[in-house]
CSV table of C-alpha atoms in Angstrom, one decimal:
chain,number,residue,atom,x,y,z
A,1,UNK,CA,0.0,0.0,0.0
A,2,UNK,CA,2.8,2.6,1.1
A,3,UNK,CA,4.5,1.6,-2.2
A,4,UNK,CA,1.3,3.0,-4.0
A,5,UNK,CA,1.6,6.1,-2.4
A,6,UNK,CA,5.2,6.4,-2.1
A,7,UNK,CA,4.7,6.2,-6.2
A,8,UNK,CA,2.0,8.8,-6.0
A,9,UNK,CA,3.8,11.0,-4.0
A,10,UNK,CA,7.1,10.8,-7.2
A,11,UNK,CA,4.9,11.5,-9.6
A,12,UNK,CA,3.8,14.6,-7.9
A,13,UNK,CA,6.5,16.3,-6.5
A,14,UNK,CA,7.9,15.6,-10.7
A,15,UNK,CA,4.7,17.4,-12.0
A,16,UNK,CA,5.1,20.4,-9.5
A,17,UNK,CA,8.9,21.1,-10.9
A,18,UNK,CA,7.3,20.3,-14.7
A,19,UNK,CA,4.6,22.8,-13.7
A,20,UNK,CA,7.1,25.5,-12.4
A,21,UNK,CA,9.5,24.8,-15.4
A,22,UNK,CA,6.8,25.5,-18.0
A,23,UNK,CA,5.6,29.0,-17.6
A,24,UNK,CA,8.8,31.4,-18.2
A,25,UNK,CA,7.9,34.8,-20.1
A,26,UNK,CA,4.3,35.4,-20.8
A,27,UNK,CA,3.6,38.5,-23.1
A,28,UNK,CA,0.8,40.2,-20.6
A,29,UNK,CA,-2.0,39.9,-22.9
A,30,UNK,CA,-1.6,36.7,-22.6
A,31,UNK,CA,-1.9,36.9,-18.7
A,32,UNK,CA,-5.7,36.5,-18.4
A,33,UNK,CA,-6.3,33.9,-21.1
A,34,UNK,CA,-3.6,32.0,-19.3
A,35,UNK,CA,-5.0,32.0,-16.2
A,36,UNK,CA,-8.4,31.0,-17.6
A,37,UNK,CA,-6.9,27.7,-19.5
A,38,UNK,CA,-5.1,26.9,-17.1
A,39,UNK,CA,-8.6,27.4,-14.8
A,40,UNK,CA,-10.2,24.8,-16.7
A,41,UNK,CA,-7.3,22.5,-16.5
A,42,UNK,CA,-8.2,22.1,-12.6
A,43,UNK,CA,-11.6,21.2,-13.5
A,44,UNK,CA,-9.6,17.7,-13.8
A,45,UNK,CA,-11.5,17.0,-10.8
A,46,UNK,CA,-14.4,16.2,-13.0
A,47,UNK,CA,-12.6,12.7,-13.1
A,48,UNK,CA,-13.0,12.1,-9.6
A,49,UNK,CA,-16.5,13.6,-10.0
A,50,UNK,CA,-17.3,11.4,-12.2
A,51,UNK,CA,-16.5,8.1,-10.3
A,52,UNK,CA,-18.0,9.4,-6.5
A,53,UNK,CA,-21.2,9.5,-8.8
A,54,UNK,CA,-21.4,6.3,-10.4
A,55,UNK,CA,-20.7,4.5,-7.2
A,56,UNK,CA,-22.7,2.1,-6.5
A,57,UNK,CA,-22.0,1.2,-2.9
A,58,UNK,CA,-23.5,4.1,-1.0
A,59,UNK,CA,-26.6,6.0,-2.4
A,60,UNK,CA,-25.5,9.7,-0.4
A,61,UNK,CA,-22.0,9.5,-2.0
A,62,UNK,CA,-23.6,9.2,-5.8
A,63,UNK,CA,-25.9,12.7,-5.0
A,64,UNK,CA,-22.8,14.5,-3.5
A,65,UNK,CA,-20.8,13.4,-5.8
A,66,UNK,CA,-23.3,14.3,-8.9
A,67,UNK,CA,-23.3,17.5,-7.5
A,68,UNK,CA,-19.6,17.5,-8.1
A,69,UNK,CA,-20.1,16.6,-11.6
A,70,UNK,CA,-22.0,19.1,-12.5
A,71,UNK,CA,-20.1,21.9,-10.9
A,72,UNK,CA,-16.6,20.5,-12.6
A,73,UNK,CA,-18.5,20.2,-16.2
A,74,UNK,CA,-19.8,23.8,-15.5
A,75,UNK,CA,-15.8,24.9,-14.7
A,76,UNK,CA,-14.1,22.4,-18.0
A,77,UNK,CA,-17.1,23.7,-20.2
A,78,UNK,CA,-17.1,27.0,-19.5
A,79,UNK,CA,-13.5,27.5,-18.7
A,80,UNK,CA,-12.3,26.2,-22.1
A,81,UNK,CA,-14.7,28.3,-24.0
A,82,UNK,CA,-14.4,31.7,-22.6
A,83,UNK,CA,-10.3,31.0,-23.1
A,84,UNK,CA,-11.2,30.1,-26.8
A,85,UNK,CA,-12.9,33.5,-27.5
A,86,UNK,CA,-10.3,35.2,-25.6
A,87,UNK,CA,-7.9,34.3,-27.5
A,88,UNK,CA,-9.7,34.7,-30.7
A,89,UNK,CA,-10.1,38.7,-29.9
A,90,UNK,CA,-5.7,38.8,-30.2
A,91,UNK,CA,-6.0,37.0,-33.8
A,92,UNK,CA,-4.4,39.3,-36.4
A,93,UNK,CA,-7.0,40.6,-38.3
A,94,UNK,CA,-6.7,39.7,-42.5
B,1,UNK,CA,-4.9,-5.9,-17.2
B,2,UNK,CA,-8.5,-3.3,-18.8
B,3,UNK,CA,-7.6,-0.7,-15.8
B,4,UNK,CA,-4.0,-0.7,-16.2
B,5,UNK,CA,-4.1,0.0,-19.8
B,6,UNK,CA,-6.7,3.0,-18.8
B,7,UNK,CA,-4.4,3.9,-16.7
B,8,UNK,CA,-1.8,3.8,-19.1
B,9,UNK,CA,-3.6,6.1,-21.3
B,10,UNK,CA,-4.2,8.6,-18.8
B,11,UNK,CA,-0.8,9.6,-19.5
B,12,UNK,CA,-1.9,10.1,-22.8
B,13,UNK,CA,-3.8,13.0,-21.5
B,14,UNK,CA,-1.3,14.3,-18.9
B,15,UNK,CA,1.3,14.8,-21.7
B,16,UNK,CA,-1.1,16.4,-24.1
B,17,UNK,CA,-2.0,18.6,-20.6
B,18,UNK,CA,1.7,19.7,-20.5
B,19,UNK,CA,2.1,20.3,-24.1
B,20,UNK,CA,-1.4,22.2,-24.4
B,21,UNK,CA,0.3,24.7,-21.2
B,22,UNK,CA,3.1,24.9,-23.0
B,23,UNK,CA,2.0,26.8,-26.1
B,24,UNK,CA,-0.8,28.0,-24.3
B,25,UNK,CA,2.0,30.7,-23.1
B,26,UNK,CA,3.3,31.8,-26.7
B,27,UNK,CA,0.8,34.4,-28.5
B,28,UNK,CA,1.1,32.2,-31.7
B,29,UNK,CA,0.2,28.6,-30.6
B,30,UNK,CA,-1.9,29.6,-27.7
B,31,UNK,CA,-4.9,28.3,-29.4
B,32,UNK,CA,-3.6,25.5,-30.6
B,33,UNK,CA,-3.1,25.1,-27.0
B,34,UNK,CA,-6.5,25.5,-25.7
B,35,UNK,CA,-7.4,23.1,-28.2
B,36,UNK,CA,-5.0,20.4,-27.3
B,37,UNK,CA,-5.7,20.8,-23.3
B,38,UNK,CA,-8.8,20.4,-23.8
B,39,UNK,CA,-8.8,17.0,-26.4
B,40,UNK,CA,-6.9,16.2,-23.5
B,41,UNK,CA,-9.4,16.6,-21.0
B,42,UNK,CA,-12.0,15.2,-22.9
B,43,UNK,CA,-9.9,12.1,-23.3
B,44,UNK,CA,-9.8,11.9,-19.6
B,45,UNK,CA,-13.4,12.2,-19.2
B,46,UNK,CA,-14.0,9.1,-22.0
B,47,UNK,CA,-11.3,7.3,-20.1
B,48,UNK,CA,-12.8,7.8,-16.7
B,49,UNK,CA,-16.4,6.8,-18.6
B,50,UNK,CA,-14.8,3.9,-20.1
B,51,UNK,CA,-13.4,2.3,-16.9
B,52,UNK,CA,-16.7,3.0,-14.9
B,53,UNK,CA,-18.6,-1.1,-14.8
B,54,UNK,CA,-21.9,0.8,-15.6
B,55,UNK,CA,-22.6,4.8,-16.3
B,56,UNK,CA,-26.3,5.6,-14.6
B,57,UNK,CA,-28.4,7.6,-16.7
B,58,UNK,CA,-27.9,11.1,-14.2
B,59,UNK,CA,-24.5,10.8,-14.2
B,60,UNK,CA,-24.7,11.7,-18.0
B,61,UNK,CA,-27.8,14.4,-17.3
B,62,UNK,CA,-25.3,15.9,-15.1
B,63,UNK,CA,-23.2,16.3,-17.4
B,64,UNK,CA,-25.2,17.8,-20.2
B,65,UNK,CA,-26.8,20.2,-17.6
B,66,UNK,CA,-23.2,21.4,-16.4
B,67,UNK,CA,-22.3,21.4,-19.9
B,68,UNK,CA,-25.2,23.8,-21.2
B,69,UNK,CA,-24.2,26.3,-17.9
B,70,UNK,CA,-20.8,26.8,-18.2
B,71,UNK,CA,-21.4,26.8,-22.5
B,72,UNK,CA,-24.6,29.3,-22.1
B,73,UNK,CA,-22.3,31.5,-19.5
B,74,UNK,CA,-18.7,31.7,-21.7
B,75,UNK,CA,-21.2,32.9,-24.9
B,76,UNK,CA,-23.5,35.1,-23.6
B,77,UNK,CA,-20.8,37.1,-21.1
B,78,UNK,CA,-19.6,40.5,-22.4
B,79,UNK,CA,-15.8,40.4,-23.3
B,80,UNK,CA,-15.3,43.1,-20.5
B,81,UNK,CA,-16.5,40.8,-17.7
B,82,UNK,CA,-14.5,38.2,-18.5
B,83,UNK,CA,-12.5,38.1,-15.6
B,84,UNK,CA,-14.9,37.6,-13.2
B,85,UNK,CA,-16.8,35.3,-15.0
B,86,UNK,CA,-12.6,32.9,-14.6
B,87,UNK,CA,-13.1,33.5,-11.1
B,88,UNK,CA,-16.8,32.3,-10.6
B,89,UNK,CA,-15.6,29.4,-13.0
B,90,UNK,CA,-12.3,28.8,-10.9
B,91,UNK,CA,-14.5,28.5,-8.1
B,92,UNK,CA,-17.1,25.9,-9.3
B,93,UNK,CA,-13.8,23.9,-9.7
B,94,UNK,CA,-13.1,24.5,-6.0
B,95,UNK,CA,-16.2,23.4,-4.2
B,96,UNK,CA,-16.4,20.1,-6.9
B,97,UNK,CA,-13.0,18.9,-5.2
B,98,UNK,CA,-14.9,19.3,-1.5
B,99,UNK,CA,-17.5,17.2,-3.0
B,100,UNK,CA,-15.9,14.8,-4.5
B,101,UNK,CA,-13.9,14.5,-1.1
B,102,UNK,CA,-16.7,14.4,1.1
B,103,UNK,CA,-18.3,11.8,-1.5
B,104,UNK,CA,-15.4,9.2,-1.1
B,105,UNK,CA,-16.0,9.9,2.7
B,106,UNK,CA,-19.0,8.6,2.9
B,107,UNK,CA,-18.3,5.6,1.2
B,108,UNK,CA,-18.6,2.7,3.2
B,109,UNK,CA,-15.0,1.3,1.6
B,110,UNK,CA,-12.8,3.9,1.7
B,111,UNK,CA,-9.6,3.1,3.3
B,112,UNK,CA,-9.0,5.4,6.7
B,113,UNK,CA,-5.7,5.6,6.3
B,114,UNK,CA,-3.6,8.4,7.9
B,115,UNK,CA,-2.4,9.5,4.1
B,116,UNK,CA,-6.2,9.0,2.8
B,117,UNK,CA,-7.7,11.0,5.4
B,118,UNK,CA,-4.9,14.0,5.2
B,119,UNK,CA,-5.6,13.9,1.4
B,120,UNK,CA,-9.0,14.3,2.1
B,121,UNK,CA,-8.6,17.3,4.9
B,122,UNK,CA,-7.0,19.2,2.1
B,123,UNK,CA,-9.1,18.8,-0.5
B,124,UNK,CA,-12.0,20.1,1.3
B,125,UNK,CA,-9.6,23.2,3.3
B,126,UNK,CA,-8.0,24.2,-0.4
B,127,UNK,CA,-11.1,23.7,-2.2
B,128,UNK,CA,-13.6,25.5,0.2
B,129,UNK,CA,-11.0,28.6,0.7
B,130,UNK,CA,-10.6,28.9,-3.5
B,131,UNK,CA,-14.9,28.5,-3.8
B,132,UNK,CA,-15.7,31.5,-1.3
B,133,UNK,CA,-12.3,33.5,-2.1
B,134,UNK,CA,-13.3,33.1,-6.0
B,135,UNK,CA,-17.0,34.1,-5.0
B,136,UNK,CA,-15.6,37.2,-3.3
B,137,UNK,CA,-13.4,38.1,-6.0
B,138,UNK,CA,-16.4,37.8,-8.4
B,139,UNK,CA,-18.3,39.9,-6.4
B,140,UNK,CA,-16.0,42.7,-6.3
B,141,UNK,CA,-15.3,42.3,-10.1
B,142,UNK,CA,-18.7,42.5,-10.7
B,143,UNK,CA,-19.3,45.2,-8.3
B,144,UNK,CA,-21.6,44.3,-6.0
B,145,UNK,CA,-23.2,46.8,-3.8
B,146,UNK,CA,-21.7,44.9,-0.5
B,147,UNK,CA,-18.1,45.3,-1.9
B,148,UNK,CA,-18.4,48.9,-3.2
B,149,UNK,CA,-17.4,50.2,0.5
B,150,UNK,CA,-14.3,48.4,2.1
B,151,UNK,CA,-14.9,46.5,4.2
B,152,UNK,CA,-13.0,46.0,7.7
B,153,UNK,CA,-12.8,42.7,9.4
B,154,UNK,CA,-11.7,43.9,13.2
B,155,UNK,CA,-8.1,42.5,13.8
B,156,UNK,CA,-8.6,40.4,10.5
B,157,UNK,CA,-5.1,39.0,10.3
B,158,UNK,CA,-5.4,37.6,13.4
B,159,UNK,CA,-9.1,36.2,13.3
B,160,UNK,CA,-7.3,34.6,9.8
B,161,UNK,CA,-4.5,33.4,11.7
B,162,UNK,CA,-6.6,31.9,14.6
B,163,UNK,CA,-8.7,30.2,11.8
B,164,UNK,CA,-6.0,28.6,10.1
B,165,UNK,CA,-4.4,27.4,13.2
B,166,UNK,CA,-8.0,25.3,14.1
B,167,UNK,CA,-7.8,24.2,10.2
B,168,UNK,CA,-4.3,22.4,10.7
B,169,UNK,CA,-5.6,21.2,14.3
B,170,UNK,CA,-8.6,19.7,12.5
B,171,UNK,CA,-6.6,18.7,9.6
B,172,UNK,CA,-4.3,16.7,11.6
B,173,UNK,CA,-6.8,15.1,13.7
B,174,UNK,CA,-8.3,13.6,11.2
B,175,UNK,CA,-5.9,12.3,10.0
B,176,UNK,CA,-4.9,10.8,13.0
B,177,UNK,CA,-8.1,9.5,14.4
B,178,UNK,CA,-9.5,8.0,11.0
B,179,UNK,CA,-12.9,9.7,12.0
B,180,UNK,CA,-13.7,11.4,9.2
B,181,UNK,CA,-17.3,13.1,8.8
B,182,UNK,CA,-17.6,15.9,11.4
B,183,UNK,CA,-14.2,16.9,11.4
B,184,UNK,CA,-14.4,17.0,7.6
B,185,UNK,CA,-17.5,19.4,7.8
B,186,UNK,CA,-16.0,21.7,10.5
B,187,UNK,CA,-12.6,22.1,8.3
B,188,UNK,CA,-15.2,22.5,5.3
B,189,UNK,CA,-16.8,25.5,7.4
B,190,UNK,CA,-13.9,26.9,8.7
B,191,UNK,CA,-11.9,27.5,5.2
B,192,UNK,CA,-15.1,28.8,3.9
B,193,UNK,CA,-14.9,31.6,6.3
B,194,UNK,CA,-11.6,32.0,5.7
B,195,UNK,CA,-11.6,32.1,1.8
B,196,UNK,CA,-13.9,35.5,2.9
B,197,UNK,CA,-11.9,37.1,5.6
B,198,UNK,CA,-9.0,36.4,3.5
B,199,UNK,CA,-10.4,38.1,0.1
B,200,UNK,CA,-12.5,40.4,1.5
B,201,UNK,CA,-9.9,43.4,2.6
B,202,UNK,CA,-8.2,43.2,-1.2
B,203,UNK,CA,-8.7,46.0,-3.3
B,204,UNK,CA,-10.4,45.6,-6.3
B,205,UNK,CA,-7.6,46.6,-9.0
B,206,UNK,CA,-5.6,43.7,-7.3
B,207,UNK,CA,-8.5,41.1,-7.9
B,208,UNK,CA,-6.7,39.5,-11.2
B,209,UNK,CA,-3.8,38.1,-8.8
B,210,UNK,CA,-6.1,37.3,-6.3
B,211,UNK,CA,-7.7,35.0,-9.0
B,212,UNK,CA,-4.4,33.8,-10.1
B,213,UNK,CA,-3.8,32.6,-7.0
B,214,UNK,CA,-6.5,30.8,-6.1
B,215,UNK,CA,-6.5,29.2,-9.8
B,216,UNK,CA,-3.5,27.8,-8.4
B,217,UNK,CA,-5.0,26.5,-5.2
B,218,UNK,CA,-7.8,25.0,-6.9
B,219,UNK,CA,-4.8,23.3,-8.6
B,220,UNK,CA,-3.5,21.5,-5.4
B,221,UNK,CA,-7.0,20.9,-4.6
B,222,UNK,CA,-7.4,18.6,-7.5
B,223,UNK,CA,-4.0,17.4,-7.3
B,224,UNK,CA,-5.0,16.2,-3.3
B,225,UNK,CA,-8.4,14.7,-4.1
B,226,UNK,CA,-5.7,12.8,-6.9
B,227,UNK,CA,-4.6,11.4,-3.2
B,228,UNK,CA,-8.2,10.6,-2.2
B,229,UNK,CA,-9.2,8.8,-5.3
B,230,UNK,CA,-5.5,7.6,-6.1
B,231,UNK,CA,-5.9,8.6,-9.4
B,232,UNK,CA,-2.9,10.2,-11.7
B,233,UNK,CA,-4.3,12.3,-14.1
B,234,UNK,CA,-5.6,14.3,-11.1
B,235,UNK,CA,-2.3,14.4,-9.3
B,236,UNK,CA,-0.6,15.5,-12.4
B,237,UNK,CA,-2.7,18.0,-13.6
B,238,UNK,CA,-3.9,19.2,-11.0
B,239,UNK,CA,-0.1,19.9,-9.6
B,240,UNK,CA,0.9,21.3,-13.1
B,241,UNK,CA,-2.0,24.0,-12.2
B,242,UNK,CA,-0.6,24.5,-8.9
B,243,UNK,CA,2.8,25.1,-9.7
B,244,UNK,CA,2.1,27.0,-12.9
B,245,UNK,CA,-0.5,29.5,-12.1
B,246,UNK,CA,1.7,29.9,-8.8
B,247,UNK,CA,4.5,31.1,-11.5
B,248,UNK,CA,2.1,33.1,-13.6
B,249,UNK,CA,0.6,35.1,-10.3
B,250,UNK,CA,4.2,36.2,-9.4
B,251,UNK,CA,4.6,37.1,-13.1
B,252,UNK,CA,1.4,39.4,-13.3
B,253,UNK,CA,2.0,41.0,-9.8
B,254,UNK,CA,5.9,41.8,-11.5
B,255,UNK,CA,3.8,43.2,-14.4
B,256,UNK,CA,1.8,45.2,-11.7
B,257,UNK,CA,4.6,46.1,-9.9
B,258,UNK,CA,3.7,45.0,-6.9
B,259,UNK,CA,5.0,42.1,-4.4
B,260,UNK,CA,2.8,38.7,-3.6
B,261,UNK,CA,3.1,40.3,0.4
B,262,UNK,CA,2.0,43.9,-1.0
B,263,UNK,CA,-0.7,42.3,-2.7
B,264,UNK,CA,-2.0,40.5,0.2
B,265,UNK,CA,-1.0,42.1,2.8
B,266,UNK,CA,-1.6,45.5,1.3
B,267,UNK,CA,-5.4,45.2,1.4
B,268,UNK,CA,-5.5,44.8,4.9
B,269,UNK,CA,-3.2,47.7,6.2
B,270,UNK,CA,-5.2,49.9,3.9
B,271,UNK,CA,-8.4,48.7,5.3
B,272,UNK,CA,-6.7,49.9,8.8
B,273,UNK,CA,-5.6,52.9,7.3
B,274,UNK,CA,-9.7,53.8,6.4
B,275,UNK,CA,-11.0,53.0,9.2
């Protein structure tokens, strides 16, 4: 079991130096829509929302967690799309 | 041998996560960007659907109906209220990691581990602080007659400091003791107070960094419920989100010249200042 998390535990201390490593120089226009992708990135949690709500075993668990669905599929819907028409406005016009 | 290979193409989608950040941050590819992040959420979502043994009918409804919100929301708002309309999204994501948390605690199978139970404590502290901070920051973006005079919290960065003492007392019993439900509510409670005294005295003209910031916690909060629901796309992601937007809030406040402390610190003296 401690091997599981020990693994776990690897994999995200690597992601947090990927995740610092990533973002250098940002022009500042590019600040907001930024923010807002990377916003609907941490509506990953629609993953987990997605499983407390099929579960089977405990009827309470499924409505809390389909509350959680729908609150993560508001923020990954949403999220995405208001970041797509941001950055359509900074498209060179032609 | 079926899970591992989901899990196996999970990384699928944390790679194209990482590459979709990547460009997202260069004014030529940032759309391709978008795009790829989110193909690669959607694969995580079919993945996640494709490992479930049966998908009920309201799990789907619940999709569509969150769908159509957050869809029917990002079209209809006016380019110039963007930015509160990130931080009302940024908070959705916040309170769906303190369900999801407080859904695997009351299954009847989940381990009590000390690690589980920590994971857990987090989720729901993180989470509830970026869901009420977010809803503040939307408020005072959208300017809402209850934020349009400052408002002063007596002694508010002590309160603050109180509250986040009981958090990690909570926190830690928790994960000590194993019992989960009441403690879990309390810390749930707690942070959501927090999340307001801590927003509240910020000035308005700071309120993109304020959002920035909590992005980035509503990062970690997905990356803990990862813990929870020892999952790795969640870890991964949701880490890449916490470390990133914690680089892109010290790169706007440089833009605004102003420090992280100044930022949120500065709110408060001036608050002290007014009053």
């Amino acid at each position: 079991r401690y091997d599981a998390l020990a693994a776990s535990l690897t994999i995200f201390v690597l992601a947090i130096f990927i995740g610092f490593e990533l973002i250098t120089k940002v022009p500042p226009t590019l600040h907001t829509p930024l923010m807002s992708g990377s916003n609907a990135i941490s509506g990953i949690s629609i993953v987990g929302a997605l499983i407390a709500a099929s579960a089977g075993d405990a009827p309470l668990a499924a409505i809390v967690g389909l509350v959680a669905v729908i609150l993560a599929t508001v923020n990954v819907v949403g999220g995405y799309l208001v970041t797509h028409r941001m950055l359509e406005m900074f498209k060179p016009k032609r | 041998m079926y899970e591992a290979l989901i899990n196996l193409a999970y990384v699928v989608s944390a790679i194209l996560f990482i590459f979709g950040l990547k460009y997202m941050s260069h004014p030529r590819t940032a759309v391709k960007g978008n795009l790829i992040s989110a193909g690669a959420m959607l694969l995580a979502i079919v993945l996640t659907l494709a490992a479930l043994k049966m998908i009920a009918t309201y799990v789907i409804i619940g999709l569509v109906v969150g769908g159509i919100i957050g869809a029917v929301l990002a079209i209809r708002v006016q380019m110039t209220d963007v930015p509160q309309l990130v931080a009302l999204f940024n908070g959705f994501g916040g309170a769906a990691t303190v369900f999801v948390a407080g859904a695997e605690l009351l299954r009847p199978n989940t381990s009590t581990a000390p690690d589980v139970m920590l994971a857990a404590a987090l989720s729901g502290l993180i989470g509830a602080v970026t869901f009420w901070g977010s809803l503040v920051a939307y408020g005072k973006l959208q300017e809402l007659q209850i934020f349009k005079k400052p408002i002063d919290i007596p002694s508010g960065a002590v309160v603050n400091i109180v509250m986040v003492a009981i958090l990690l007392l909570l926190t830690i019993f928790m994960a000590g003791s194993g019992w989960s439900l009441i403690p879990y509510i309390l810390i749930v409670v707690i942070a959501s107070i927090l999340g307001v005294t801590l927003v509240v005295p910020i000035g308005g003209a700071d309120m993109p960094v304020v959002i920035a910031l909590l992005n980035s916690y509503s990062g970690l909060a997905a990356a803990a419920t990862g813990f929870v629901i020892d999952n790795n796309v969640l870890i991964i992601s949701g880490s890449l989100v916490g470390a990133s937007g914690l680089i892109l809030t010290q790169i706007m406040c440089k833009a605004m010249n102003r420090s992280l402390v100044n930022v949120i610190f500065g709110g408060m003296q001036s608050a002290a200042a007014a009053s």
